[in-house]
XYZ file of C-alpha atoms in Angstrom:
725
model
C 100.403 95.629 136.264
C 103.804 94.572 137.547
C 103.893 91.743 134.989
C 103.137 94.215 132.204
C 105.981 96.460 133.298
C 108.384 93.537 133.354
C 107.281 92.470 129.882
C 107.676 96.021 128.663
C 111.269 96.134 129.844
C 111.964 92.767 128.225
C 110.237 93.582 124.965
C 111.464 97.103 124.558
C 109.453 99.585 126.608
C 111.947 100.078 129.427
C 112.488 102.926 131.874
C 114.350 106.155 131.167
C 117.631 104.942 132.625
C 117.734 101.995 130.197
C 116.961 104.308 127.295
C 119.767 106.685 128.249
C 122.192 103.776 128.412
C 121.076 102.640 124.982
C 121.602 106.019 123.392
C 125.133 105.968 124.672
C 125.560 102.553 123.090
C 124.854 103.561 119.504
C 121.352 105.031 119.351
C 122.484 108.652 119.507
C 123.608 111.271 116.956
C 125.108 108.837 114.433
C 121.954 106.696 114.459
C 119.760 109.794 113.993
C 121.781 110.840 110.941
C 121.619 107.311 109.555
C 117.827 107.179 110.083
C 117.425 110.468 108.214
C 119.565 109.151 105.354
C 117.507 105.932 105.047
C 114.214 107.823 105.346
C 115.313 110.119 102.513
C 116.198 107.139 100.279
C 112.754 105.586 100.894
C 111.017 108.919 100.252
C 112.922 109.538 97.012
C 112.172 106.013 95.782
C 108.451 106.317 96.565
C 108.241 109.761 94.957
C 110.016 108.552 91.845
C 107.716 105.558 91.425
C 104.466 107.479 92.006
C 105.388 110.321 89.653
C 106.313 107.833 86.916
C 103.069 105.920 87.503
C 101.017 109.126 87.441
C 102.502 110.088 84.059
C 101.122 106.847 82.593
C 97.788 107.327 84.359
C 97.450 110.942 83.164
C 97.405 109.693 79.561
C 94.890 106.958 80.396
C 92.651 109.398 82.291
C 92.543 111.891 79.411
C 91.754 109.175 76.845
C 89.068 107.546 78.989
C 87.401 110.914 79.686
C 87.066 111.341 75.908
C 85.630 107.803 75.641
C 82.989 108.666 78.281
C 82.051 111.831 76.394
C 81.782 110.050 73.021
C 79.771 107.086 74.339
C 77.301 109.147 76.373
C 77.076 111.945 73.793
C 76.107 109.452 71.083
C 73.030 108.287 73.067
C 70.979 111.092 71.444
C 73.363 111.748 68.525
C 75.107 114.641 70.317
C 71.859 116.592 70.435
C 71.744 119.875 72.388
C 67.944 119.731 72.770
C 66.309 119.206 76.157
C 64.641 115.821 76.627
C 61.818 114.383 78.769
C 63.008 113.215 82.183
C 63.148 109.426 82.591
C 61.860 109.264 86.169
C 60.030 112.571 86.750
C 57.110 112.512 84.318
C 55.942 115.764 82.759
C 59.284 117.535 83.222
C 62.172 118.183 80.858
C 65.818 117.477 81.652
C 69.074 118.867 80.280
C 70.474 117.463 76.997
C 72.306 114.120 76.968
C 75.331 115.972 75.582
C 75.513 117.959 78.834
C 75.433 114.722 80.841
C 78.282 113.407 78.681
C 80.393 116.512 79.280
C 79.727 116.733 83.030
C 80.246 112.974 83.540
C 83.675 113.337 81.898
C 84.529 116.293 84.136
C 83.362 114.381 87.236
C 85.547 111.444 86.144
C 88.593 113.718 85.921
C 87.832 115.234 89.345
C 87.454 111.779 90.930
C 90.712 110.604 89.364
C 92.579 113.724 90.530
C 91.219 113.427 94.089
C 92.196 109.753 94.250
C 95.731 110.495 93.055
C 96.143 113.382 95.499
C 94.810 111.222 98.352
C 97.270 108.428 97.609
C 100.222 110.764 97.131
C 99.635 112.775 100.308
C 99.183 109.551 102.273
C 102.540 108.337 100.989
C 104.239 111.621 101.930
C 102.845 111.472 105.459
C 103.995 107.862 105.873
C 107.524 108.511 104.622
C 107.892 111.417 107.052
C 106.505 109.359 109.951
C 108.542 106.142 109.628
C 111.927 107.487 110.802
C 110.258 109.575 113.525
C 108.601 106.421 114.862
C 112.013 104.703 114.945
C 113.566 107.570 116.890
C 110.604 107.818 119.271
C 111.075 104.108 120.039
C 114.190 105.120 122.003
C 111.853 106.744 124.535
C 109.579 103.708 124.862
C 106.772 101.762 123.244
C 104.150 104.406 124.119
C 105.922 107.261 122.340
C 106.572 105.156 119.231
C 102.943 103.977 119.115
C 101.599 107.530 119.462
C 103.778 108.762 116.584
C 102.798 105.934 114.224
C 99.102 106.102 115.106
C 98.833 109.896 114.851
C 100.516 109.783 111.460
C 97.978 107.226 110.269
C 95.178 109.385 111.686
C 96.398 112.413 109.712
C 96.134 110.367 106.539
C 92.672 109.093 107.490
C 91.247 112.543 108.188
C 92.918 114.058 105.148
C 91.496 111.481 102.764
C 87.949 111.369 104.160
C 87.601 115.142 104.406
C 89.164 115.766 100.974
C 86.823 113.258 99.317
C 83.774 114.798 100.999
C 84.825 118.378 100.216
C 85.520 117.773 96.517
C 82.292 115.798 96.050
C 80.200 118.507 97.747
C 81.909 121.236 95.692
C 81.308 119.212 92.499
C 77.585 118.898 93.265
C 77.265 122.619 93.963
C 79.254 123.611 90.856
C 77.306 121.279 88.547
C 74.067 122.524 90.134
C 74.721 126.004 88.721
C 74.046 124.553 85.257
C 71.512 121.840 86.044
C 69.265 123.956 88.273
C 66.137 121.904 89.050
C 67.249 118.935 86.928
C 68.479 116.835 89.844
C 68.057 113.628 87.865
C 70.706 114.732 85.356
C 72.874 116.332 88.051
C 73.316 113.235 90.188
C 73.577 110.939 87.169
C 76.564 112.946 85.921
C 78.142 112.986 89.410
C 78.508 109.171 89.251
C 81.551 109.815 87.045
C 83.323 110.969 90.224
C 83.180 107.431 91.640
C 84.424 105.954 88.365
C 87.446 108.263 88.338
C 88.334 107.436 91.939
C 88.068 103.683 91.420
C 90.026 103.685 88.147
C 93.035 105.279 89.826
C 92.645 102.980 92.837
C 92.838 99.897 90.612
C 96.129 100.912 89.007
C 97.466 102.163 92.353
C 96.629 98.885 94.084
C 97.862 96.595 91.314
C 100.983 98.622 90.467
C 101.896 99.261 94.100
C 101.164 95.643 95.037
C 103.423 94.258 92.313
C 106.166 96.703 93.329
C 106.146 95.894 97.029
C 105.739 92.123 96.716
C 108.432 91.695 94.068
C 110.892 93.355 96.450
C 109.537 91.581 99.540
C 109.670 88.084 98.024
C 113.141 88.693 96.592
C 114.468 90.041 99.891
C 112.976 87.196 101.953
C 113.887 84.227 99.754
C 117.527 85.183 99.254
C 118.130 87.056 102.511
C 116.329 84.885 105.057
C 116.236 81.433 103.470
C 119.486 81.305 101.469
C 121.786 83.728 103.316
C 120.229 83.409 106.782
C 120.415 87.160 107.500
C 117.730 89.113 109.420
C 114.794 90.903 107.838
C 115.681 94.455 106.690
C 119.403 93.742 107.030
C 121.283 96.597 105.250
C 123.395 94.010 103.399
C 120.291 92.884 101.482
C 120.159 94.736 98.115
C 116.315 94.592 97.982
C 115.720 96.130 101.410
C 115.164 99.749 100.263
C 112.821 98.619 97.473
C 110.896 96.565 100.052
C 110.407 99.597 102.304
C 109.501 101.844 99.362
C 106.888 99.252 98.391
C 105.179 99.479 101.787
C 104.469 103.140 101.059
C 103.380 102.929 97.419
C 101.346 99.739 97.863
C 99.971 99.566 101.392
C 99.653 103.340 101.963
C 98.978 105.024 98.601
C 97.117 101.978 97.248
C 94.887 101.496 100.300
C 94.166 105.241 100.468
C 92.980 105.305 96.861
C 91.008 102.078 97.397
C 88.988 103.308 100.388
C 88.501 106.706 98.745
C 87.023 104.869 95.737
C 84.636 102.889 97.972
C 83.520 106.055 99.726
C 82.996 107.957 96.459
C 81.081 105.119 94.793
C 78.747 104.364 97.706
C 77.961 108.072 98.059
C 77.336 108.486 94.324
C 75.051 105.416 94.235
C 73.035 106.692 97.216
C 72.791 110.218 95.764
C 71.598 108.912 92.383
C 68.865 106.705 93.892
C 67.774 109.567 96.209
C 67.548 111.983 93.272
C 64.996 109.785 91.458
C 62.910 109.343 94.632
C 60.586 111.761 96.440
C 63.659 113.608 97.807
C 64.594 114.636 94.287
C 61.046 115.377 93.152
C 60.516 117.638 96.196
C 64.019 119.174 95.844
C 64.729 118.507 99.520
C 68.498 119.023 99.551
C 68.943 118.082 103.230
C 67.327 114.691 102.563
C 69.191 114.076 99.285
C 72.460 115.055 100.988
C 71.844 112.546 103.819
C 74.772 110.341 102.609
C 77.093 113.376 102.780
C 75.845 114.255 106.269
C 76.494 110.701 107.503
C 80.070 110.914 106.196
C 80.615 114.386 107.683
C 79.432 113.291 111.134
C 81.649 110.213 110.777
C 84.724 112.452 110.524
C 83.810 114.182 113.799
C 83.176 110.825 115.492
C 86.590 109.539 114.350
C 88.232 112.706 115.685
C 86.829 112.008 119.155
C 87.711 108.308 118.850
C 91.358 109.104 118.104
C 91.688 110.788 121.504
C 91.046 107.425 123.188
C 94.326 106.049 121.792
C 96.512 109.155 122.043
C 95.286 110.983 125.161
C 92.674 109.202 127.282
C 94.095 105.653 127.359
C 97.755 105.949 126.452
C 99.695 102.829 125.488
C 102.358 102.082 128.098
C 103.240 98.437 127.458
C 103.595 96.019 124.568
C 100.416 94.277 125.692
C 98.523 97.545 125.333
C 99.161 98.034 121.599
C 96.652 95.585 120.093
C 93.828 96.414 122.579
C 94.289 100.136 121.865
C 93.752 99.533 118.149
C 90.742 97.264 118.766
C 89.281 99.902 121.076
C 89.332 102.329 118.157
C 87.026 100.059 116.167
C 84.589 99.533 119.039
C 84.431 103.166 120.207
C 84.015 104.571 116.675
C 81.196 102.086 115.969
C 79.321 102.878 119.201
C 79.677 106.660 118.859
C 78.754 106.580 115.164
C 75.583 104.619 115.938
C 74.429 107.420 118.247
C 75.498 110.137 115.800
C 73.663 108.418 112.924
C 70.464 108.408 114.977
C 70.709 112.181 115.506
C 71.511 112.932 111.843
C 68.715 110.682 110.570
C 65.969 112.376 112.580
C 67.402 115.852 111.918
C 67.820 115.582 108.130
C 65.048 113.267 106.946
C 61.265 113.731 106.949
C 59.295 111.265 109.079
C 57.968 109.462 105.988
C 58.909 109.513 102.320
C 58.994 107.346 99.178
C 61.965 105.727 97.466
C 62.450 104.419 93.935
C 62.111 100.615 93.990
C 62.743 99.250 90.461
C 59.779 100.951 88.861
C 57.644 100.799 92.018
C 57.357 103.283 94.876
C 58.354 102.137 98.366
C 57.042 103.908 101.475
C 59.881 104.378 103.975
C 60.200 105.947 107.437
C 63.297 107.806 108.622
C 64.131 105.250 111.329
C 64.403 102.603 108.591
C 67.465 104.406 107.252
C 68.963 104.643 110.726
C 68.827 100.846 110.943
C 70.476 100.627 107.510
C 73.408 102.752 108.722
C 73.605 100.817 112.006
C 73.578 97.375 110.355
C 76.422 98.475 108.061
C 78.427 99.771 111.017
C 78.055 96.632 113.114
C 78.556 94.285 110.165
C 81.861 96.098 109.550
C 82.855 95.533 113.178
C 81.952 91.822 112.898
C 84.085 91.509 109.758
C 86.946 93.330 111.497
C 86.912 91.078 114.560
C 86.599 87.919 112.438
C 89.580 89.024 110.362
C 91.565 89.665 113.540
C 90.708 86.207 114.900
C 91.979 84.492 111.757
C 95.113 86.616 111.222
C 96.402 87.499 114.722
C 98.940 85.188 116.364
C 97.116 85.753 119.660
C 94.515 83.162 118.605
C 94.656 79.472 117.721
C 94.189 79.609 113.896
C 97.521 81.342 113.261
C 99.268 79.299 115.968
C 98.030 76.119 114.258
C 99.533 77.393 110.997
C 102.818 78.109 112.807
C 102.758 74.643 114.392
C 102.309 73.045 110.954
C 105.705 74.466 109.933
C 107.376 71.729 111.996
C 106.754 69.284 109.150
C 107.752 71.638 106.351
C 106.444 74.221 103.905
C 103.824 71.913 102.319
C 101.798 71.439 105.515
C 102.154 75.148 106.246
C 100.596 75.975 102.868
C 97.788 73.422 103.377
C 96.865 74.839 106.802
C 97.049 78.426 105.520
C 94.746 77.744 102.573
C 92.229 76.001 104.827
C 92.305 78.959 107.230
C 91.617 81.406 104.391
C 88.637 79.446 103.089
C 87.168 79.073 106.582
C 87.588 82.791 107.304
C 85.076 83.599 104.535
C 82.075 82.199 106.460
C 81.327 84.925 109.030
C 82.028 87.936 106.741
C 79.719 86.530 104.045
C 76.917 85.991 106.564
C 77.470 89.529 107.902
C 77.279 90.972 104.373
C 74.196 88.852 103.624
C 72.362 90.120 106.735
C 73.363 93.663 105.825
C 71.986 93.313 102.301
C 68.730 91.698 103.445
C 68.007 94.296 106.126
C 68.969 97.245 103.903
C 66.986 96.002 100.941
C 63.911 95.077 102.991
C 63.754 98.429 104.762
C 64.691 100.817 101.952
C 65.270 98.886 98.714
C 68.546 99.548 96.874
C 68.951 102.896 98.656
C 69.086 101.014 101.960
C 71.956 98.883 100.672
C 73.878 101.989 99.564
C 73.305 103.566 102.986
C 74.460 100.356 104.720
C 77.687 100.562 102.672
C 78.087 104.185 103.747
C 77.473 103.110 107.340
C 80.345 100.645 107.086
C 82.531 103.388 105.569
C 81.368 106.207 107.860
C 84.297 105.516 110.205
C 86.767 105.339 107.301
C 89.075 107.892 108.983
C 89.594 105.509 111.932
C 89.892 102.534 109.577
C 92.609 104.282 107.589
C 94.399 105.385 110.758
C 94.804 101.836 112.064
C 95.548 100.539 108.570
C 98.276 103.103 107.776
C 99.742 102.512 111.241
C 100.866 99.034 110.068
C 103.156 99.994 107.145
C 104.523 102.969 109.118
C 105.519 100.600 111.966
C 106.935 98.089 109.464
C 109.089 100.810 107.881
C 110.172 101.995 111.336
C 111.451 98.489 112.120
C 113.301 98.351 108.812
C 114.966 101.696 109.446
C 115.996 100.590 112.956
C 117.655 97.459 111.529
C 119.396 99.307 108.681
C 120.595 102.094 110.997
C 122.223 99.532 113.299
C 120.187 100.544 116.330
C 120.150 98.365 119.420
C 118.206 95.121 119.763
C 115.761 96.656 122.234
C 114.710 99.364 119.739
C 114.096 96.680 117.125
C 112.038 94.664 119.630
C 109.821 97.672 120.209
C 109.280 98.307 116.510
C 108.658 94.562 116.000
C 105.922 94.686 118.665
C 104.293 97.607 116.823
C 104.687 95.823 113.481
C 103.084 92.582 114.737
C 99.954 94.513 115.739
C 100.170 96.424 112.457
C 99.995 93.206 110.423
C 96.663 92.388 112.017
C 95.304 95.930 111.586
C 96.276 95.805 107.896
C 94.260 92.601 107.543
C 91.319 94.230 109.347
C 91.561 97.208 106.967
C 91.420 94.862 103.985
C 88.400 93.107 105.529
C 86.573 96.434 105.823
C 87.501 97.333 102.231
C 86.236 93.995 100.857
C 83.019 94.011 102.923
C 82.160 97.570 101.958
C 83.033 96.793 98.323
C 80.396 94.042 98.261
C 77.692 96.416 99.524
C 78.836 99.266 97.268
C 78.833 96.961 94.240
C 75.303 95.763 94.963
C 74.094 99.362 95.363
C 75.744 100.333 92.068
C 74.321 97.193 90.467
C 70.816 98.247 91.546
C 71.366 101.776 90.248
C 72.632 100.368 86.922
C 69.612 98.061 86.528
C 67.310 101.018 87.245
C 69.091 103.378 84.845
C 69.316 100.767 82.070
C 65.589 100.041 82.349
C 65.989 96.317 83.145
C 62.710 95.139 84.698
C 64.190 92.010 86.303
C 67.385 89.927 86.280
C 66.218 86.341 85.719
C 69.000 83.724 85.949
C 66.862 81.338 83.848
C 67.298 83.749 80.946
C 70.262 82.380 78.926
C 71.586 85.897 78.257
C 71.772 86.546 81.998
C 73.188 83.119 82.870
C 75.963 83.410 80.295
C 76.968 86.738 81.857
C 76.760 85.222 85.353
C 79.125 82.397 84.429
C 81.677 84.651 82.720
C 81.462 87.228 85.528
C 82.253 84.559 88.158
C 85.337 83.618 86.103
C 86.743 87.156 85.826
C 88.162 87.365 89.410
C 90.129 84.147 88.736
C 91.492 85.529 85.461
C 92.383 88.805 87.164
C 94.048 87.000 90.114
C 96.059 84.819 87.743
C 97.385 87.898 85.963
C 98.353 89.771 89.139
C 99.903 86.771 90.930
C 101.949 85.828 87.857
C 103.069 89.458 87.534
C 104.404 89.350 91.104
C 106.091 86.016 90.378
C 107.780 87.304 87.213
C 108.998 90.468 88.934
C 110.141 88.504 92.015
C 112.111 86.119 89.776
C 114.131 89.028 88.387
C 114.579 90.432 91.902
C 115.849 87.102 93.279
C 118.337 86.786 90.415
C 119.594 90.339 90.998
C 119.975 89.906 94.778
C 121.839 86.629 94.258
C 124.083 88.280 91.649
C 125.036 91.095 94.005
C 125.879 88.723 96.879
C 128.135 86.754 94.528
C 129.789 89.597 92.563
C 130.213 92.389 95.165
C 133.270 91.534 97.295
C 132.741 92.046 101.037
C 128.945 92.506 100.796
C 128.109 89.549 103.044
C 130.713 90.670 105.581
C 129.281 94.215 105.674
C 132.427 95.824 104.217
C 130.740 96.868 100.915
C 127.412 98.544 100.142
C 124.833 96.868 97.865
C 123.369 98.536 94.771
C 119.925 99.441 96.172
C 119.010 101.581 93.147
C 119.132 98.636 90.743
C 116.564 96.693 92.800
C 114.329 99.776 93.030
C 114.520 100.074 89.238
C 113.566 96.392 88.745
C 110.467 96.791 90.938
C 109.478 100.071 89.256
C 109.818 98.766 85.691
C 108.013 95.515 86.478
C 105.073 97.150 88.243
C 104.496 99.791 85.562
C 104.644 97.202 82.794
C 102.555 94.534 84.539
C 99.747 96.749 85.884
C 98.344 97.453 82.407
C 96.852 94.055 81.379
C 94.808 93.501 84.606
C 93.555 97.094 84.420
C 92.544 96.647 80.786
C 90.652 93.436 81.652
C 88.563 95.178 84.327
C 87.801 98.286 82.270
C 87.055 96.523 78.971
C 84.877 93.680 80.323
C 81.748 95.838 81.023
C 82.202 97.831 77.793
C 82.436 94.679 75.675
C 79.580 92.908 77.494
C 77.235 95.912 77.372
C 78.012 96.951 73.805
C 77.922 93.521 72.149
C 75.690 91.445 74.416
C 73.329 93.972 76.029
C 72.277 95.103 79.480
C 70.911 91.728 80.645
C 74.177 89.915 79.950
C 76.052 92.776 81.613
C 73.771 92.512 84.666
C 74.661 88.811 84.911
C 78.362 89.626 84.492
C 78.271 92.100 87.394
C 76.382 89.703 89.679
C 78.800 86.843 88.932
C 81.886 88.976 89.536
C 80.440 90.266 92.827
C 79.583 86.847 94.269
C 82.842 85.218 93.171
C 85.189 88.163 93.818
C 84.183 88.738 97.449
C 84.905 85.118 98.435
C 88.295 84.987 96.700
C 89.349 88.383 98.069
C 88.578 87.501 101.706
C 90.240 84.071 101.582
C 93.346 85.379 99.768
C 93.836 88.321 102.157
C 93.368 86.227 105.291
C 95.543 83.311 104.150
C 98.352 85.761 103.382
C 97.908 87.592 106.685
C 97.952 84.318 108.642
C 101.147 83.091 106.949
C 102.827 86.439 107.668
C 101.898 86.418 111.350
C 102.780 82.731 111.744
C 106.286 83.633 110.570
C 106.463 86.566 112.987
C 105.151 84.366 115.814
C 108.084 81.988 115.318
C 110.599 84.844 114.956
C 109.448 86.613 118.139
C 109.679 83.457 120.289
C 107.498 85.166 122.882
C 105.915 81.946 124.233
C 107.174 78.468 125.122
C 105.324 77.071 122.113
C 106.958 79.594 119.757
C 110.397 78.820 121.196
C 110.000 75.141 120.261
C 109.521 76.215 116.619
C 112.384 78.712 116.411
C 114.822 80.324 116.438
C 115.287 82.276 113.207
C 117.001 80.095 110.640
C 115.471 76.843 111.917
C 113.723 74.474 109.494
C 110.323 75.492 110.868
C 111.202 79.175 110.408
C 112.312 78.593 106.813
C 109.027 76.784 106.115
C 107.169 79.765 107.605
C 109.128 82.186 105.383
C 108.139 80.166 102.304
C 104.482 80.317 103.375
C 104.819 84.063 103.905
C 106.265 84.595 100.425
C 103.420 82.565 98.874
C 100.947 84.703 100.807
C 102.543 88.015 99.843
C 100.917 88.397 96.395
C 97.631 87.040 97.793
C 97.269 89.507 100.667
C 98.884 92.581 99.128
C 98.209 92.364 95.382
C 95.411 90.120 94.100
C 93.208 90.035 97.243
C 92.925 93.797 97.846
C 92.687 94.500 94.098
C 89.666 92.216 93.697
C 87.424 94.487 95.745
C 88.289 97.294 93.314
C 87.454 94.972 90.397
C 83.876 94.372 91.553
C 83.301 98.060 92.399
C 84.899 99.451 89.253
C 82.962 97.182 86.899
C 79.691 98.163 88.613
C 80.281 101.939 88.612
C 81.541 101.852 85.018
C 78.347 100.043 83.992
C 76.255 102.695 85.768
C 78.074 105.577 84.043
C 77.703 103.953 80.597
C 74.159 102.657 81.268
C 72.435 105.231 78.972
C 74.608 104.111 76.038
C 74.100 100.397 76.724
C 70.323 100.879 77.033
C 70.162 102.811 73.744
C 72.716 101.046 71.532
C 73.918 97.932 73.405
C 73.393 94.314 72.431
C 74.813 94.273 68.901
C 74.933 90.459 69.051
C 72.194 89.621 71.594
C 69.451 91.879 70.267
C-alpha cells in the first residue's frame, strides 16, 4: 500500500497539500477560465460538424425510406388485399403494402434514435472533459470518478433509449397489426436498418474527421517540430480533440445502438414465426427485450463498484477498476439471465428451424445468453492482452522501435494478425452452442447476451475519449506537469478500454450478422446455402472482397484528408510569425474546416458501396448469390476488423509506453523526441485509420448488409435474380 501511495504522488495523485501548492502555481482561477474556453471551442466544433453531417443524412434517410416503400410495396403490386401468412398456415396476414409503409416508418425511427443517441453522447462527453481536467487537481480518484460517471451516463442513456423506442414501436404498430405478429415483427426489422445506416456514416465520417486531425497534428507537431502532444501551438489540436467526440463517442454510440437494435429485431422476427408467435405469448416473444432491460439494471449495480464500493485511489487502481466492471457485470448478468429465462419462457416450446420445427427447453436459451456473455468477456480480455502496455506484446512492439519505424510496423502487423485467434474461436464456440441448442434464434440470443451489458461497455469505452480530451485541455490550458501526468494515466487505461469496446462491437457484430443472415435465408425461402452451387460461390468470393474494398476507400480517405492537414499545419508554422515561440495564436478554425469538409465528402462512397452491394446482388443475381455475398463479407470482415483495431491499439500504446517512461525498459527507449519515440509515432499514425476508421466501420458493414437483405428479402424472393434466374 505504501508503494502505491508513493507512486500516486509521483504520477499525479498526491496529497491535499501538494494540490494546494499546485493551484497556487498556475492551476487556479486563470486555468479554470482557460479550460472553460477550450471546452467551449471543442463543443462548438463538435456541434457544428454533427449538425452539418445530420443535414446530409436527413436527405439520405428520406430518400432511402421511399426506396424501402417502393421495393416492398411492389412485391404484390401495391395491393391493399390481405394475403395468406407465409409461416402460419390457414391464417391471413395484413397487405404487403402495409408492411412496406411500416418498414419505412420503423427505418425512420431507428435512424432518428441512432442520431439522437450519438448526439447526446457527444454532448455529455464535451461537458465532462473539462470537468475531468479540473477534478484532476484534487487527485487521480476524483478525475477517474468524473470521467467514468460521464461515460456511464452515456451508456445508460443509449441502452434505455434504444429499448424504450423499440418497445413503443412494437406497441404502436400492434394497434394496426393486431394478431398478425408475423407482419408486425417483419416490419419492425426496419428499425435495425435505420440504426445501422446512421451508425455507418457516423463511424466513417467521424473516423475520417478525427484521424485526419490526429495524423496531421502528430506528424508535424511531434516528429517535425518536436513539441508535446496537444501543445496549444499546434494548429490541428482543437480539430483533434473535436474528432475524439464525433468519432469515438458519437460514432461508437451509434455503432453499439445499431448492434443492439439489429440483434433484438432478428430475435423478435424468428420468435414471431415460432410457437411463441402462433400462441401469441407476448412474454416469451419479448424475451430479448426482457434480457436487455435486466441488463440495464445489472449495469447500474455494477457501476457502483467503480464509483462507490471500490474507489480508485492510485494510478495502479485505474485499469483494475475498469476490468472489474467487465467481470462483475458478466457474473451478475449470468444470474439475472437465469431468473428472466425461467420467469418469462415456458418449460418447453418449438422454434422455427429453416422449414423444420425444433423442440427447445427454456434452459437452452439461458445457456445461449450465458455463452454470449462469457465469449464477450474472453474477447475483451484477449483484446486487453494484445493492446495494453502492461503485457509483453505491446512492450515487444515498443522494443522494436529501437531499430526504426519499419520493424515497428512489422511487429505491429504480426500482433494484429495473432490477436484474431482467440476471438474467432470464442465466436465459433458461441455460434455452435447457440445454433445447436436453439437454431438461429439461439445465435441471436447469444448476440444479445454479449450486448446485454452494453451500458457498462459504453461506460468504459466513452471513458477513454473523455480522459484523452481532459489531457489535451490540461496541456492547452498550461496546467502543471502533475495534472498532465494524472490525465495521462487515465488516458493510457482509456486506450485499452477503447480497444476492448471495439472488440465487443466486432464480436457481437459477427453473431448479429449470422442471426440476420439466418432470418434472411428463412424469409427469402432459401432451402439451403450450398457453396458448391456456382451462384452461391460467386457471391461468397465477391463478399469476401468487399471488406478490403471498403477498407481501401476509408484508409485512403484518411490519408487524403491528413495530407491536406499536414500541409496546412506546416504552412501555419512557417507563415505565422511567433507561433513556434508561443507569442502568436494558430488558426484552429481552418484545421477544423479541413477535417469537416474532408469527412463529409469522403464518407459518401464507402456508405454507397455498403448500401448498394446487397441491392445489386439481390436484384440482379438472386437470393442465393446474395446469401453467398453475406457469408463471405461476414467471414472476411470479422478477421480484418479485429486485426486492424488491435494493431492500431498496440501501436498507440507502444508510443505512450515510451512517452511515459514508467519502467527502466521504457526509459531506455525514450525520452520524447528520441529516434525510438519518432519511430513509435510513425507506427501510431499508421495505426490511426486502422483502429479508428476502417476497423470499427467494418463491423457495421457486415451488420448493415445483413439487415438490409432481411428488410428487402420479400422483394428479392419475388422479383430478384434478373440475370441469374
